[in-house]
Coordinates of C-alpha atoms and ligand atoms in Angstrom, one line a residue:
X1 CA 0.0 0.0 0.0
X2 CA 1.2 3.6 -1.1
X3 CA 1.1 6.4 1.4
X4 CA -1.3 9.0 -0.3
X5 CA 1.2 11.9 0.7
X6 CA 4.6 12.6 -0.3
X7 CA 6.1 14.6 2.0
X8 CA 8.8 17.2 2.0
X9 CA 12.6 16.5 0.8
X10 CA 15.2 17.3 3.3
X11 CA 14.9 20.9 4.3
X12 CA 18.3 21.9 3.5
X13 CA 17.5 21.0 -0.3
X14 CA 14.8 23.6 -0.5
X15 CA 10.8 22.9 0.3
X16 CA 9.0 20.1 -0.9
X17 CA 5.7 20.0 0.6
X18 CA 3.6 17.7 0.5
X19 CA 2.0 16.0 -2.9
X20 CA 0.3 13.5 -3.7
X21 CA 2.1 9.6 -5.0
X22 CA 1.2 8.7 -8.4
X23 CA 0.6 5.1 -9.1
X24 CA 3.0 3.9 -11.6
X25 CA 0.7 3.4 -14.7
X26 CA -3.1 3.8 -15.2
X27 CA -5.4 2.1 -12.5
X28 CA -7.7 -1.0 -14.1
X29 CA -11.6 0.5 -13.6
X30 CA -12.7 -0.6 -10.5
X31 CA -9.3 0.5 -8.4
X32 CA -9.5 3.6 -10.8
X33 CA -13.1 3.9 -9.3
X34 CA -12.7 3.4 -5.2
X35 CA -8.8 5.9 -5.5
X36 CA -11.6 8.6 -7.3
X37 CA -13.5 8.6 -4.9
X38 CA -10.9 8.8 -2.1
X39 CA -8.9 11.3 -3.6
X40 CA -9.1 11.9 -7.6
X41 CA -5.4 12.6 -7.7
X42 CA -4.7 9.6 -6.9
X43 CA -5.7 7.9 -10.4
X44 CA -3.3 10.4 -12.5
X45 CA -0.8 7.9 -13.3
X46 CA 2.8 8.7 -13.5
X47 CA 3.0 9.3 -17.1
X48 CA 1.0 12.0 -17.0
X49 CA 3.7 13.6 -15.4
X50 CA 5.9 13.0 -18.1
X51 CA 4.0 12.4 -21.7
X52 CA 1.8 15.5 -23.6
X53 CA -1.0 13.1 -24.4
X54 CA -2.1 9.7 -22.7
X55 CA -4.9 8.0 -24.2
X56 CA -6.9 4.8 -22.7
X57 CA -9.8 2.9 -23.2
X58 CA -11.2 2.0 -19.9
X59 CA -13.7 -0.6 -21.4
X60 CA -16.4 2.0 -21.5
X61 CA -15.1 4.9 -23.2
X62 CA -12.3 6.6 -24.2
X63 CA -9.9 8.8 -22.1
X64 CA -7.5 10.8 -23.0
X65 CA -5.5 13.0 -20.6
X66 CA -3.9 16.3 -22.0
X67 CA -0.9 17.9 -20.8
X68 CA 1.3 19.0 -23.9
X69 CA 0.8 22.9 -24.3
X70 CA 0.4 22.5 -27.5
X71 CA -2.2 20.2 -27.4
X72 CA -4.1 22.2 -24.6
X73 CA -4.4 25.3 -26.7
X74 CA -6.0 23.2 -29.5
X75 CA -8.4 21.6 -26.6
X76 CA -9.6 24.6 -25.1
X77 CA -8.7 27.2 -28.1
X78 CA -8.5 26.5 -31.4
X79 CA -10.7 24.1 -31.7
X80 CA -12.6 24.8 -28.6
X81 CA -16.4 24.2 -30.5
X82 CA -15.4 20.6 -31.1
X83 CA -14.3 19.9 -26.8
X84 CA -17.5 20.7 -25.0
X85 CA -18.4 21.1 -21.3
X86 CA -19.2 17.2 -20.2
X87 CA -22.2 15.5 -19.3
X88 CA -20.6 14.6 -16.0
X89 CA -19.9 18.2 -14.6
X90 CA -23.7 19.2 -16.1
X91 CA -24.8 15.9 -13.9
X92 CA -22.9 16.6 -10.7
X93 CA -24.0 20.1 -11.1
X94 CA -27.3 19.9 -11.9
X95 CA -29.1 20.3 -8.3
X96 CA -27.2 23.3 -7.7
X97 CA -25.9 25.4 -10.3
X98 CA -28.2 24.0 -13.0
X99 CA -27.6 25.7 -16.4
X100 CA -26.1 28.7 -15.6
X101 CA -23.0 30.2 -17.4
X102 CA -20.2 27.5 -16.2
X103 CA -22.3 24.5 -17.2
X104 CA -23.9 25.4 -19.9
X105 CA -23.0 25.8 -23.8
X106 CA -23.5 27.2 -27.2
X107 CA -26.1 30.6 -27.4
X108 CA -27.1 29.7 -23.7
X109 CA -23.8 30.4 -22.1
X110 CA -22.8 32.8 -24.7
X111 CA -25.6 35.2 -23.4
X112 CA -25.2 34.5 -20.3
X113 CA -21.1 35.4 -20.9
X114 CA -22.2 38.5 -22.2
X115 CA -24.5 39.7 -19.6
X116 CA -22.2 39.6 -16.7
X117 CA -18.4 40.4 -18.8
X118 CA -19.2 44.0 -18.7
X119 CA -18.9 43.7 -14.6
X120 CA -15.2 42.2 -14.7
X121 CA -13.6 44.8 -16.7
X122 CA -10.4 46.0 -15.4
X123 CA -11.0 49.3 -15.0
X124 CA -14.1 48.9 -13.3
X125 CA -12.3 46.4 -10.8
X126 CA -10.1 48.6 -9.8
X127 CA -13.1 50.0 -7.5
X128 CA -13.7 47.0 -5.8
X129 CA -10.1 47.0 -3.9
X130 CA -10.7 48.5 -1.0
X131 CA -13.1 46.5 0.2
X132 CA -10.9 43.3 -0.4
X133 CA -8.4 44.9 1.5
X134 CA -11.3 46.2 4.3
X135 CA -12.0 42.3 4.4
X136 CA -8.3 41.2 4.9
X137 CA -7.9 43.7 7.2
X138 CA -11.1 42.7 9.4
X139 CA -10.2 39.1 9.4
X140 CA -6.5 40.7 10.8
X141 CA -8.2 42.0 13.4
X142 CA -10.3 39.0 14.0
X143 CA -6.6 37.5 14.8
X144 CA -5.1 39.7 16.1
X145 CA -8.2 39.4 19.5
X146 CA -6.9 36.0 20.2
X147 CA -3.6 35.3 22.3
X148 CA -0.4 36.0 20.3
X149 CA 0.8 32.3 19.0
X150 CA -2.9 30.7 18.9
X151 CA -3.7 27.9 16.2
X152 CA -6.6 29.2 13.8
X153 CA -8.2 26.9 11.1
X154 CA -6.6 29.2 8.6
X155 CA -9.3 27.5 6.0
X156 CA -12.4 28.2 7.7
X157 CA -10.8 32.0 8.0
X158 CA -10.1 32.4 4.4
X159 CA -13.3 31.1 3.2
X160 CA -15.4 33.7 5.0
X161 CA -13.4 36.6 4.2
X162 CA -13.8 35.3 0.5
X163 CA -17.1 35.3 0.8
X164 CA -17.4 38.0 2.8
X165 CA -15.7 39.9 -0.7
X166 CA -17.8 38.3 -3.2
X167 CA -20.9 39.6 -1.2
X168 CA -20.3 43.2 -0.7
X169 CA -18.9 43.8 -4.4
X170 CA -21.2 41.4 -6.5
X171 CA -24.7 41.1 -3.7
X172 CA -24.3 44.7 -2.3
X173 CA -24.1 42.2 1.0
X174 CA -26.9 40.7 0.4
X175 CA -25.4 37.6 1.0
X176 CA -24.3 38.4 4.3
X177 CA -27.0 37.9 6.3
X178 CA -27.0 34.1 5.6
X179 CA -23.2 33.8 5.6
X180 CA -23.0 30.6 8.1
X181 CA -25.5 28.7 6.4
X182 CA -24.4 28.9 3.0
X183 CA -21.1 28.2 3.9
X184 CA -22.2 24.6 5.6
X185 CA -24.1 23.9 2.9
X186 CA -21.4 24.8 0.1
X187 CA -19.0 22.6 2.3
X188 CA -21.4 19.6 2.2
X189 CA -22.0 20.0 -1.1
X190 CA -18.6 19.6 -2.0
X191 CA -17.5 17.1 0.5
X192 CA -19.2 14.3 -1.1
X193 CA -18.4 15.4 -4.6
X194 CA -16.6 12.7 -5.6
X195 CA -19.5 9.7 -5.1
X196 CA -21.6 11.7 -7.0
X197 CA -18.7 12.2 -10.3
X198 CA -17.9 8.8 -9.4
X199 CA -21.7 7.7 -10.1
X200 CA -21.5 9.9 -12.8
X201 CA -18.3 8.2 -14.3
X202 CA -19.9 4.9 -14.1
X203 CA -23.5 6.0 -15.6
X204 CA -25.1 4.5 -12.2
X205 CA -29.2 5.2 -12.6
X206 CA -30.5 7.9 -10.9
X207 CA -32.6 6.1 -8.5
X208 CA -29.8 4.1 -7.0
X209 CA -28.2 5.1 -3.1
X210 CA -25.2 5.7 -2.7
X211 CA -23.0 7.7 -0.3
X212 CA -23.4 11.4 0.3
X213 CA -26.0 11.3 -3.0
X214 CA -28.9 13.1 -0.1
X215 CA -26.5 15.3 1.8
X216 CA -25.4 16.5 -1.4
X217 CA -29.5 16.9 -2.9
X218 CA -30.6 18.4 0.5
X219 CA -27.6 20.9 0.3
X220 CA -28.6 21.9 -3.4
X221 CA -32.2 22.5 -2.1
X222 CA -30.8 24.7 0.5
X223 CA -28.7 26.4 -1.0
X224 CA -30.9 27.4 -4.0
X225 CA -33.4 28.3 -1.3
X226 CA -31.3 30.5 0.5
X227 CA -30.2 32.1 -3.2
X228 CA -34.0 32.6 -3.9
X229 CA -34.7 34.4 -0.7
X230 CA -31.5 37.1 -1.5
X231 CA -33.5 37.5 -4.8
X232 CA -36.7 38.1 -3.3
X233 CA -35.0 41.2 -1.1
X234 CA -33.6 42.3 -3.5
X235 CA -36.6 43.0 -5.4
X236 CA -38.0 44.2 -2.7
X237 CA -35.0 47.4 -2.5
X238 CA -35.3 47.7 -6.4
X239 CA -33.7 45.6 -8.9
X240 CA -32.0 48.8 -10.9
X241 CA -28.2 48.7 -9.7
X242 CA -24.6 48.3 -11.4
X243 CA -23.8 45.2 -9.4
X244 CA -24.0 41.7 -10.2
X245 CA -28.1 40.8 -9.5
X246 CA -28.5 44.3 -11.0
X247 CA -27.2 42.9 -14.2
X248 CA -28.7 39.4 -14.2
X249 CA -32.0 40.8 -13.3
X250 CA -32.1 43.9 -16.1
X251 CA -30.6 41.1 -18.9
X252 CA -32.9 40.1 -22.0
X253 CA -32.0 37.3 -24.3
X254 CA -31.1 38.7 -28.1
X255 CA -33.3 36.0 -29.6
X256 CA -36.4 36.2 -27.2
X257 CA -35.8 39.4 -25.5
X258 CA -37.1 37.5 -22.1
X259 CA -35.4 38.4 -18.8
X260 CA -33.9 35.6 -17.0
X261 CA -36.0 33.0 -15.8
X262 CA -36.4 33.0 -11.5
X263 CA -34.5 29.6 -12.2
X264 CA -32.0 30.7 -14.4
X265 CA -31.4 34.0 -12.1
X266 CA -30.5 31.0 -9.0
X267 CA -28.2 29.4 -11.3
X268 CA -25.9 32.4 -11.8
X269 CA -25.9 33.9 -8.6
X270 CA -25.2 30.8 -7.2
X271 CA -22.4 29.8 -9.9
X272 CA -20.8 33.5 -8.9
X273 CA -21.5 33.3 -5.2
X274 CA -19.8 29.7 -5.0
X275 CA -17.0 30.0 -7.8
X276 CA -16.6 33.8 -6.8
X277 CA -15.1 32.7 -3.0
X278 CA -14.0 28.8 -2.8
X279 CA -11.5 29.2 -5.1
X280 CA -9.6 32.1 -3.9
X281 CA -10.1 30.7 -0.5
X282 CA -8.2 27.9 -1.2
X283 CA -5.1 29.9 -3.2
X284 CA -5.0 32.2 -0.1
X285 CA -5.2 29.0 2.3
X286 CA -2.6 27.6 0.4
X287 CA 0.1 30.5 0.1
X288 CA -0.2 30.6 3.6
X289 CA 0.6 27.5 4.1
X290 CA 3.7 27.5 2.1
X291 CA 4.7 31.1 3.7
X292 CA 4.5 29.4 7.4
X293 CA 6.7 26.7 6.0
X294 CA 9.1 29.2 4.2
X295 CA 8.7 32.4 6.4
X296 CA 11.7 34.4 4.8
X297 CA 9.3 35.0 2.0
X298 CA 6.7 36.2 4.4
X299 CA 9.3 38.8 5.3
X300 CA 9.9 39.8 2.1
X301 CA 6.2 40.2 1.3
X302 CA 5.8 42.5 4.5
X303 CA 9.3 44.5 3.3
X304 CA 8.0 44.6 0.1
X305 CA 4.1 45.7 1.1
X306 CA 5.9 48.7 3.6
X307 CA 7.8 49.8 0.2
X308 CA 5.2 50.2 -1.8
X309 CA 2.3 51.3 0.3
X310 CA 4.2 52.8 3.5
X311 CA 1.0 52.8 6.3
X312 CA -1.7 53.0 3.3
X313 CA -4.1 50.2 3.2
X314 CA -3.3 48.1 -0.4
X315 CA -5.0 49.7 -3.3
X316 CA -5.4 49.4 -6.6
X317 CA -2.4 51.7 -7.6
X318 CA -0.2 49.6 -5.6
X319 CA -1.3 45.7 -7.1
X320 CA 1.2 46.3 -10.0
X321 CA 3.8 47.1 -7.8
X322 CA 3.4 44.0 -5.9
X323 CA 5.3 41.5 -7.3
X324 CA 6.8 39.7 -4.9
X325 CA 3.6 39.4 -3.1
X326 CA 2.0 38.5 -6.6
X327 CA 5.0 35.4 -7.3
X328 CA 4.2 34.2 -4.3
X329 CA 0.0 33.4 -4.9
X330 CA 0.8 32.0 -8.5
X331 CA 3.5 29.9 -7.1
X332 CA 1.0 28.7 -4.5
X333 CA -1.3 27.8 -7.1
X334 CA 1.0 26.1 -9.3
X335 CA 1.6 24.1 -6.9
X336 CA -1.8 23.5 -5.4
X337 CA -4.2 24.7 -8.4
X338 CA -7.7 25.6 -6.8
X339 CA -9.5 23.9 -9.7
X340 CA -6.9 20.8 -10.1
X341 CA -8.8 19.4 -12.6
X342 CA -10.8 20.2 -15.4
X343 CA -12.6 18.3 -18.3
X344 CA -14.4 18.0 -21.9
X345 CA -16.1 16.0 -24.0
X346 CA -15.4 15.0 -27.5
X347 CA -18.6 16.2 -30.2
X348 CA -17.4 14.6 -33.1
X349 CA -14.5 13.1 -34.4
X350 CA -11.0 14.9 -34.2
X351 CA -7.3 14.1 -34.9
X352 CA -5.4 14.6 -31.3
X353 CA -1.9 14.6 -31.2
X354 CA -1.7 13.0 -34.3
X355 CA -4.4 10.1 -33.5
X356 CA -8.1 9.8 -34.7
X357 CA -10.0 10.4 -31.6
X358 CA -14.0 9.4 -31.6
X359 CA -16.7 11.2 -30.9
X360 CA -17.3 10.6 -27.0
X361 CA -13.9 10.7 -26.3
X362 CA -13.6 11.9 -22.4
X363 CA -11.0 14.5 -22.2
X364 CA -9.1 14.6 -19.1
X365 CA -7.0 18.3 -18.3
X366 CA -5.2 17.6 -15.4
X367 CA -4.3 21.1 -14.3
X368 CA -2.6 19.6 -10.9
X369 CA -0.2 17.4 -13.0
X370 CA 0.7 20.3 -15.6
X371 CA 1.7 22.3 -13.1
X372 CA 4.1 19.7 -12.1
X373 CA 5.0 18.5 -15.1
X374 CA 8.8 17.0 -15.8
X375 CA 9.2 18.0 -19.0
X376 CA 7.9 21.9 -18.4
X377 CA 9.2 23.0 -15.2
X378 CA 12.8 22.7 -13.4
X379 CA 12.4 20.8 -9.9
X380 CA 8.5 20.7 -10.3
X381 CA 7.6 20.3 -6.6
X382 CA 9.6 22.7 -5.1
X383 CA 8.6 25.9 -3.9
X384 CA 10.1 28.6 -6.0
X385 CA 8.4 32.2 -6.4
X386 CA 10.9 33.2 -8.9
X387 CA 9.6 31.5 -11.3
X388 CA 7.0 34.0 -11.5
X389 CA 9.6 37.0 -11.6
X390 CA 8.4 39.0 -14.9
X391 CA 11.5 37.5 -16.4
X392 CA 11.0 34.2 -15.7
X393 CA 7.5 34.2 -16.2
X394 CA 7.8 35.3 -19.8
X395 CA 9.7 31.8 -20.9
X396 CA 6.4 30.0 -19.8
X397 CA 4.1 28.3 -22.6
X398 CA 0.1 29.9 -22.5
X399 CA -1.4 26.6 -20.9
X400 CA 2.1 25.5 -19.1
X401 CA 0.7 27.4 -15.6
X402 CA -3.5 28.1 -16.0
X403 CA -5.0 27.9 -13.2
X404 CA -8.0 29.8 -14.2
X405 CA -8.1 27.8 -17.2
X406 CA -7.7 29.1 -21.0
X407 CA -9.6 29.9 -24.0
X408 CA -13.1 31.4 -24.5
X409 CA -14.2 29.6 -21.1
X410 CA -11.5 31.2 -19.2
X411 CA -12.4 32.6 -16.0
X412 CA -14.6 35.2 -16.1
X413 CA -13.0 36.4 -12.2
X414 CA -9.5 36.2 -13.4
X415 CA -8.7 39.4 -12.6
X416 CA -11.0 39.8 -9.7
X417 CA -9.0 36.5 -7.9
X418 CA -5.6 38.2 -9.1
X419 CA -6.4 42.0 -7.8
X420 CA -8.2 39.8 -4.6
X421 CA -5.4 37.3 -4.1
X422 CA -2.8 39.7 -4.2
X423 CA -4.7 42.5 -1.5
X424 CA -5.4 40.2 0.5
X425 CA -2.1 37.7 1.1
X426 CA -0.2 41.4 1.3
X427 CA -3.0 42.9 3.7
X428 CA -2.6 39.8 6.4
X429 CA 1.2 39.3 5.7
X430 CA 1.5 42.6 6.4
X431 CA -0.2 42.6 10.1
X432 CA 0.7 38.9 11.2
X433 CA 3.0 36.0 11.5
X434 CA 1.8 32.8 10.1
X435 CA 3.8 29.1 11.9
X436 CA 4.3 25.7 10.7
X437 CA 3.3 23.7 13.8
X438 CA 6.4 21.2 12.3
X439 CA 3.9 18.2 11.8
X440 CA 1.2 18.7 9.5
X441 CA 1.6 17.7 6.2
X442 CA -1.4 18.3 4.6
X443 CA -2.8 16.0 1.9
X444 CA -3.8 18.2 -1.4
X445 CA -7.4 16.8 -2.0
X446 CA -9.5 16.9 -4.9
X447 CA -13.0 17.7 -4.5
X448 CA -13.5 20.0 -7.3
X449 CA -11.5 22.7 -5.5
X450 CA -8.2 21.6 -3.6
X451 CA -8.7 21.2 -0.1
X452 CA -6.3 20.6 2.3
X453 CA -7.3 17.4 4.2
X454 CA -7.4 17.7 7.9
X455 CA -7.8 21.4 7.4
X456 CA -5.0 24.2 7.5
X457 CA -4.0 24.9 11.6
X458 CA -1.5 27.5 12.0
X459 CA -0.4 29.4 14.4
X460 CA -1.1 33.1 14.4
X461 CA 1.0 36.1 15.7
X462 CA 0.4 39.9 15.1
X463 CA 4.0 40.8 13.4
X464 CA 5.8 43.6 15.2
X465 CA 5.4 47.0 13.4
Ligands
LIG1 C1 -8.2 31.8 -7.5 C2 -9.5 31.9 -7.9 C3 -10.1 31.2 -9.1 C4 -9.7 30.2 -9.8 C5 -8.4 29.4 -9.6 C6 -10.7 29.9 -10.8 C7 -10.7 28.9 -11.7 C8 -11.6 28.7 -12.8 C9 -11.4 27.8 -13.9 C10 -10.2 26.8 -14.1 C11 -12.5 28.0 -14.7 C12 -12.7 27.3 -16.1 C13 -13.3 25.9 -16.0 C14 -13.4 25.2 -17.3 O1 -12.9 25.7 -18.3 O2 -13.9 24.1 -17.3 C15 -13.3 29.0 -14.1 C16 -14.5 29.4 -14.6 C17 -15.4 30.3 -14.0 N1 -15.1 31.1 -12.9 FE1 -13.4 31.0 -11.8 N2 -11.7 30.8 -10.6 C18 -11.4 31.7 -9.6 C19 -12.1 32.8 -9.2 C20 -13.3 33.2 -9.7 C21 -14.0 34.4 -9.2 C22 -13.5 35.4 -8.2 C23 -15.2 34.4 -9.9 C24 -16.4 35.4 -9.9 C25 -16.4 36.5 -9.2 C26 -15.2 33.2 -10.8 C27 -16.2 32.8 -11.7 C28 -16.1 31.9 -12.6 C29 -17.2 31.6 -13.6 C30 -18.6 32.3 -13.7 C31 -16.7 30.6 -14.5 C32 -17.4 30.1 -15.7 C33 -17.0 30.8 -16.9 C34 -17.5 30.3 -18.2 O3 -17.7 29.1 -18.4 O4 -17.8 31.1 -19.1 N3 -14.0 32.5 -10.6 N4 -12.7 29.4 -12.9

């Protein structure tokens, strides 16, 4: 038996924390099926790690998993039309996010696109930074009442001043009010994610039990409850407004001119609420992690925020200036990629990598195994920040580091995550100390974001001034 979790190299040699061990070559199904559900990175085989394009026929379809940068641009750009969203994400998601603009396709999500791009325009961004910073700085002070040295589940903290974020500048905190219990639902929702993609994978019938399958239903139902009732008040205030349900609510289809179904309204402001917060959660959970096991970078971070900002709170006129600060969050999510995995679905048939794919093939983009790929990166599980030096960055290939993906369904919070990532880690560097307890080595685990399992305890000091 493999231990799940590699853990770090001899200090001296630079840190290596912890990953996951791949088995040697490709799982036969039903191992394939009870690793999946343990921990999906556990079925990327080995050579994965190492070969652009690994193709297999499972017995039931055909799966191929993409790494080669070239290959990835033609996946998710060039001949993006062809590689559509797949059934399995639309069934896993179906409860909660229903067909709203990550799951759907074709004229659906590209109105849906449309509607809310206008809102993630750089320039208009720019206005959302202080209150990312106001958040960072809150949960500071939320620290900084607790005895110097205390342990704080650093992942529980991140998530709500995440979400605390997405609801002031998309929900004109709307959201607020219900913060706790959308935040236990989203976490059930997502802790026994993998039953239901494993179900999904096998094509098991709707009717049949298995675990998680009414946790998971009865935290849909709640949350889409919940979603409905921030609707409601919000119609109650007025629905004109530049924000997010502003948007969604003022929107008319070109071909119909209807508004947004009540239904269809849920499934976006859900999709932003939950995709809006989770993700950067987990980068900022994750760079802190890495800081408290490499804390001269956590000095340089603070040197470097003093520099720019002197006593200022982070702005927007500082973000560019940020760069250490900014290595050090894409570093963290090279190495522990928020979405680690993403996939598609073959329409019709396609040559791949110089093979005749068919029409069903399952696409596999393992965005946890680029990242550490052997033949694009130097020493692929150490933590390095230079690499994202402007320098260094610019000898990287387009989908060699893409953690928010790449192509026309990019991220449509990109630059939201970046400007909020980077405010954020510099805001609660800047005010604390974060400490390795020397133990935990935390297992990265898949469940459509990368959680850390046993959660992310660290010891919390206010840094001197
Ligand atoms: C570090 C933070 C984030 C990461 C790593 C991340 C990652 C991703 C990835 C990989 C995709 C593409 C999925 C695919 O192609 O299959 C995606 C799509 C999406 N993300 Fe993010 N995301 C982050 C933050 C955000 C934020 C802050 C928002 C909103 C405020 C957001 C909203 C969305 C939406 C709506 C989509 C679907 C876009 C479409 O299909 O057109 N994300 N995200």
């Amino acid at each position: 038996m493999v231990a799940a979790v590699r853990s770090a190299m001899p200090e001296a040699a630079g840190l290596y924390p912890p990953t996951v061990v791949p088995p040697e070559q490709p799982l036969p199904f039903a191992r394939f099926i009870l690793q999946f559900i343990k921990n999906p990175l556990l079925t990327i085989a080995r050579p994965v790690y190492d070969e652009g394009l690994l193709v297999r026929d499972n017995g039931r379809r055909i799966v191929a998993y993409v790494t080669s940068p070239t290959l990835l641009e033609q996946v998710l750009l060039k001949d993006a039309e062809t590689f559509h969203k797949s059934p399995i994400e639309k069934r896993i998601f179906r409860n909660t996010l229903g067909d709203g603009i990550l799951t759907s396709q074709g004229a659906s999500w590209k109105w849906q696109r449309r509607t809310a791009a206008p809102l993630f325009r750089v320039s208009d961004l720019n206005a959302l930074v202080p209150m990312m910073t106001a958040e960072g700085e809150a949960q500071a002070r939320r620290w900084a009442a607790t005895p110097a040295g205390s342990m704080h589940a650093i992942d529980a903290d991140m998530t709500e001043t995440t979400f605390r974020v997405i609801s002031s500048t998309m929900f004109g905190g709307k959201a607020d009010e219900d913060t706790r219990e959308i935040l236990a639902a989203s976490d059930a929702a997502l802790e026994s994610v993998s039953w239901d993609i494993a179900a999904a994978i096998m094509r098991l019938p709707d009717w049949l039990w298995y675990p998680g399958k009414h946790t998971r239903r009865n935290a849909g139902r709640t949350l889409r409850a919940l979603t409905a009732k921030m609707l409601t008040r919000r119609r109650e205030t007025g629905i004109e407004g530049p924000d997010l349900m502003g948007r969604l609510l003022q929107a008319r289809d070109p071909e119909t001119d209807a508004p947004m179904s009540d239904s269809q309204l849920v499934d976006n402001l859900l999709t932003f609420l939950g995709a809006g917060h989770e993700t950067t959660a987990k980068a900022l959970t994750w760079s802190l992690y890495l800081l408290a096991r490499a804390p001269e970078w956590q000095d340089k971070i603070a040197a470097e925020v003093q520099a720019v900002c002197g006593d200022a709170p982070i702005g927007a006129e500082h973000l560019d200036r940020l760069e250490v600060t900014r290595a050090v969050f894409k570093e963290a999510m090279r190495l522990y990629p928020p979405a680690p995995m993403m996939n598609r679905l073959l329409a019709e048939p396609t040559m791949l990598g110089g093979r005749q794919m068919p029409a069903g093939t399952f696409i596999v983009i393992p965005v946890y195994a680029i990242h550490r790929h052997r033949r694009l990166w130097q020493d692929p599980d150490r933590f390095d920040p230079t690499r994202f030096t402007k320098e260094n960055e610019a000898r990287h290939a387009r989908t060699q580091f893409m953690p928010f993906g790449f192509g026309p369904r990019t991220c449509i919070g990109m630059s939201f995550a970046m400007m909020e990532g980077v405010a954020i880690l510099g805001t609660v560097v800047r005010r604390a100390r974060f400490e390795w307890d020397g133990k935990h080595l935390p297992e990265p685990l898949s469940r459509i974001t990368l959680r850390p399992k046993g959660g992310m305890p660290l010891k919390v000091s206010p840094r001197a001034a």
